[in-house]
Amino acid sequence: KQEVTQIPAALSVPEGENLVLNCSFTDSAIYNLQWFRQDPGKGLTSLLLIQSSQREQTSGRLNASLDKSSGRSTLYIAASQPGDSATYLCAVSGASGSRLTFGEGTQLTVNP
Amino acid sequence: DTAVSQTPKYLVTQMGNDKSIKCEQNLGHDTMYWYKQDSKKFLKIMFSYNNKELIINETVPNRFSPKSPDKAHLNLHINSLELGDSAVYFCASSHLRTARDTQYFGPGTRLTVL
């Protein structure tokens, strides 16, 4: 059974810092890994999707890496802004791509 | 131009009641999902439908019954509500049949059972 763990559970940083969020998963036989953002009282917004054959994906100030063999992914946020404050969720889909298993998220606060 | 919409946004009800949550997507996607997010913010899949066909049915009490009248709609009906059903329920959709591509989420329905 796939298990996804995110560290840290919460993170508070001053504006402008570069930061890294970590995600680990127990079964390396995945189809893809996705990073989502959840704002309070809102749904999830997809940030990046990395296929199992890829090593990283970039979108603006966000960069996600994937090391499938070690069961790890990181989300790098450059030059953080208060608007980046949200909960960031990592999710992996099984080898057949059948379903997403989510981590519990990292709650990020960027202070002005 | 909302992509995935859910109604209602909040639902407060008494134990034992029956309630429904509606979901609609205008993205032309073939697959829709229901997720439950509990008080610890842990998100778990409940059901998945592809073109009105049930393809994922997790270990969910049979008091929960999804209904898909067409591929743009996936409603969730809950019978005999219990305190433990209190959670936020999210609907999502994707183009492909499974979790192989990006999923788009609705805003969530916060269900409180008293």
Coordinates of C-alpha atoms in Angstrom, one line a residue:
Chain A
K1 CA 0.0 0.0 0.0
Q2 CA 1.4 3.3 -1.1
E3 CA 2.1 5.9 1.6
V4 CA 3.1 9.5 1.0
T5 CA 4.8 11.6 3.6
Q6 CA 5.5 15.3 3.5
I7 CA 8.1 17.1 5.6
P8 CA 7.9 19.6 7.2
A9 CA 4.2 19.7 8.2
A10 CA 4.5 23.5 8.5
L11 CA 7.0 26.1 7.4
S12 CA 7.2 29.8 8.1
V13 CA 9.7 32.0 6.2
P14 CA 10.3 35.6 5.5
E15 CA 9.5 37.0 2.1
G16 CA 12.2 36.5 -0.5
E17 CA 13.6 33.3 0.8
N18 CA 14.1 30.3 -1.4
L19 CA 12.6 27.1 0.1
V20 CA 12.3 23.4 -0.4
L21 CA 9.3 21.2 0.4
N22 CA 9.9 17.5 0.7
C23 CA 7.8 14.5 -0.3
S24 CA 8.6 10.8 0.0
F25 CA 6.7 7.7 -1.1
T26 CA 7.1 4.1 -0.1
D27 CA 6.4 2.3 -3.4
S28 CA 8.6 3.5 -6.3
A29 CA 6.4 1.9 -8.9
I30 CA 4.5 5.1 -9.8
Y31 CA 3.1 6.5 -13.0
N32 CA 3.5 10.2 -12.1
L33 CA 3.8 12.6 -9.2
Q34 CA 1.8 15.7 -8.9
W35 CA 2.2 18.8 -6.7
F36 CA -0.9 20.8 -5.7
R37 CA -1.6 24.0 -3.9
Q38 CA -4.6 24.4 -1.6
D39 CA -5.7 27.8 -0.3
P40 CA -7.9 27.9 2.8
G41 CA -11.5 27.1 2.1
K42 CA -10.7 26.4 -1.6
G43 CA -10.1 23.4 -3.8
L44 CA -6.8 22.1 -5.0
T45 CA -4.9 23.7 -7.9
S46 CA -2.5 21.6 -9.9
L47 CA 1.1 23.1 -9.9
L48 CA 3.3 20.6 -11.6
L49 CA 3.0 17.0 -12.9
I50 CA 6.1 14.9 -13.3
Q51 CA 5.9 11.7 -15.3
S52 CA 7.8 8.7 -13.9
S53 CA 10.3 8.9 -16.7
Q54 CA 11.1 12.6 -16.0
R55 CA 13.5 14.1 -13.4
E56 CA 12.1 17.5 -13.0
Q57 CA 9.5 20.0 -14.1
T58 CA 9.6 23.8 -13.9
S59 CA 6.9 26.5 -13.9
G60 CA 7.9 30.0 -13.2
R61 CA 9.4 30.2 -9.7
L62 CA 8.5 26.6 -9.0
N63 CA 10.7 23.6 -9.7
A64 CA 9.8 20.0 -8.8
S65 CA 12.3 17.1 -9.0
L66 CA 11.7 13.4 -8.9
D67 CA 14.0 10.6 -7.8
K68 CA 11.8 7.6 -8.3
S69 CA 14.3 5.0 -7.2
S70 CA 14.7 6.6 -3.8
G71 CA 11.0 7.5 -3.5
R72 CA 11.5 11.2 -3.2
S73 CA 10.4 14.5 -4.7
T74 CA 11.1 18.1 -3.8
L75 CA 9.3 21.3 -4.6
Y76 CA 11.6 24.3 -4.8
I77 CA 10.1 27.7 -4.6
A78 CA 12.4 30.6 -5.5
A79 CA 12.0 34.1 -4.1
S80 CA 9.0 33.3 -2.0
Q81 CA 6.1 35.9 -1.8
P82 CA 3.3 36.3 0.7
G83 CA 0.9 35.1 -2.1
D84 CA 2.7 31.7 -2.0
S85 CA 1.2 31.1 1.5
A86 CA -1.0 28.0 1.2
T87 CA -0.9 24.2 1.9
Y88 CA 1.2 22.3 -0.7
L89 CA 0.1 18.7 -1.3
C90 CA 2.1 16.0 -3.0
A91 CA 0.3 13.1 -4.7
V92 CA 1.5 10.0 -6.6
S93 CA -0.4 7.7 -8.9
G94 CA 0.2 4.0 -9.0
A95 CA 2.0 2.1 -11.7
S96 CA -1.1 1.7 -13.8
G97 CA -2.0 5.3 -13.1
S98 CA -5.2 4.2 -11.4
R99 CA -5.5 6.6 -8.5
L100 CA -3.8 9.4 -6.6
T101 CA -2.4 8.9 -3.1
F102 CA -1.9 12.2 -1.3
G103 CA 0.4 13.3 1.5
E104 CA -0.9 15.3 4.4
G105 CA 0.6 18.5 3.0
T106 CA 3.0 21.2 4.1
Q107 CA 1.4 24.4 5.3
L108 CA 3.6 27.3 4.1
T109 CA 3.4 30.9 5.5
V110 CA 5.5 33.6 3.8
N111 CA 5.7 36.6 6.0
P112 CA 6.0 40.1 4.5
Chain B
D1 CA -16.5 30.1 -16.6
T2 CA -16.0 27.9 -13.5
A3 CA -14.3 24.6 -14.5
V4 CA -15.5 22.3 -11.7
S5 CA -18.4 23.5 -9.5
Q6 CA -20.0 21.9 -6.5
T7 CA -23.2 22.7 -4.6
P8 CA -23.7 23.4 -1.8
K9 CA -20.6 24.9 -0.5
Y10 CA -21.7 24.3 3.1
L11 CA -24.1 21.7 4.4
V12 CA -25.1 21.4 8.0
T13 CA -27.5 18.6 8.9
Q14 CA -28.6 16.3 11.7
M15 CA -27.5 12.7 12.2
G16 CA -29.7 10.3 10.3
N17 CA -30.7 12.6 7.5
D18 CA -30.1 11.9 3.8
K19 CA -28.3 14.6 1.7
S20 CA -26.8 15.1 -1.7
I21 CA -23.9 17.0 -3.1
K22 CA -23.8 18.0 -6.8
C23 CA -20.8 18.4 -9.0
E24 CA -20.6 19.6 -12.6
Q25 CA -17.6 20.1 -14.9
N26 CA -17.5 22.1 -18.1
L27 CA -14.1 21.0 -19.2
G28 CA -15.3 18.2 -21.5
H29 CA -13.5 15.7 -19.3
D30 CA -14.4 12.0 -19.4
T31 CA -13.5 11.1 -15.8
M32 CA -14.8 12.5 -12.5
Y33 CA -13.9 11.8 -8.9
W34 CA -15.1 12.3 -5.3
Y35 CA -12.5 12.8 -2.6
K36 CA -13.0 13.2 1.2
Q37 CA -10.7 15.4 3.2
D38 CA -11.0 14.8 6.9
S39 CA -10.2 17.0 9.9
K40 CA -6.5 16.3 9.6
K41 CA -6.6 17.5 6.0
F42 CA -5.9 14.0 4.7
L43 CA -7.3 13.7 1.2
K44 CA -8.6 10.2 0.1
I45 CA -10.3 9.1 -3.0
M46 CA -13.8 7.7 -2.7
F47 CA -15.1 7.1 -6.2
S48 CA -14.1 7.6 -9.8
Y49 CA -16.4 7.5 -12.9
N50 CA -15.4 7.4 -16.5
N51 CA -18.2 8.2 -19.0
K52 CA -20.8 7.3 -16.4
E53 CA -19.1 4.0 -15.6
L54 CA -17.8 3.4 -12.1
I55 CA -14.1 2.6 -12.2
I56 CA -12.9 3.2 -8.7
N57 CA -14.9 2.3 -5.6
E58 CA -12.8 2.6 -2.5
T59 CA -13.8 1.0 0.8
V60 CA -16.6 3.4 1.5
P61 CA -19.8 2.6 3.4
N62 CA -22.7 1.8 1.1
R63 CA -24.5 4.7 2.6
F64 CA -22.5 6.7 0.0
S65 CA -23.9 6.3 -3.5
P66 CA -22.5 8.2 -6.4
K67 CA -24.7 9.0 -9.4
S68 CA -23.5 10.1 -12.8
P69 CA -26.5 11.1 -15.1
D70 CA -24.0 12.2 -17.8
K71 CA -20.2 12.6 -18.1
A72 CA -20.4 16.2 -17.0
H73 CA -22.1 15.5 -13.7
L74 CA -21.2 13.3 -10.7
N75 CA -23.5 13.6 -7.7
L76 CA -22.9 12.1 -4.2
H77 CA -25.8 11.0 -2.2
I78 CA -25.3 10.1 1.5
N79 CA -27.9 8.1 3.5
S80 CA -28.3 8.0 7.3
L81 CA -25.6 10.6 7.9
E82 CA -23.3 9.9 10.9
L83 CA -21.0 12.2 12.9
G84 CA -17.9 10.7 11.3
D85 CA -19.2 11.8 7.8
S86 CA -18.3 15.4 8.8
A87 CA -15.5 16.4 6.3
V88 CA -14.9 18.4 3.2
Y89 CA -15.8 16.6 0.0
F90 CA -14.1 17.5 -3.2
C91 CA -15.1 16.7 -6.7
A92 CA -12.5 16.6 -9.4
S93 CA -12.2 15.8 -13.1
S94 CA -9.6 14.8 -15.6
H95 CA -9.4 14.1 -19.3
L96 CA -7.9 10.6 -19.1
R97 CA -9.6 7.6 -17.6
T98 CA -7.2 7.3 -14.7
A99 CA -4.9 9.4 -12.6
R100 CA -2.5 9.8 -15.6
D101 CA -3.0 13.4 -16.1
T102 CA -3.8 16.6 -14.2
Q103 CA -6.9 16.6 -12.1
Y104 CA -9.0 19.7 -11.7
F105 CA -10.7 20.2 -8.4
G106 CA -13.9 21.9 -7.3
P107 CA -14.0 24.3 -4.4
G108 CA -15.3 21.6 -1.9
T109 CA -18.4 21.1 0.1
R110 CA -18.0 21.3 3.9
L111 CA -20.4 18.8 5.5
T112 CA -21.1 19.1 9.2
V113 CA -23.2 16.5 10.8
L114 CA -24.6 17.4 14.2

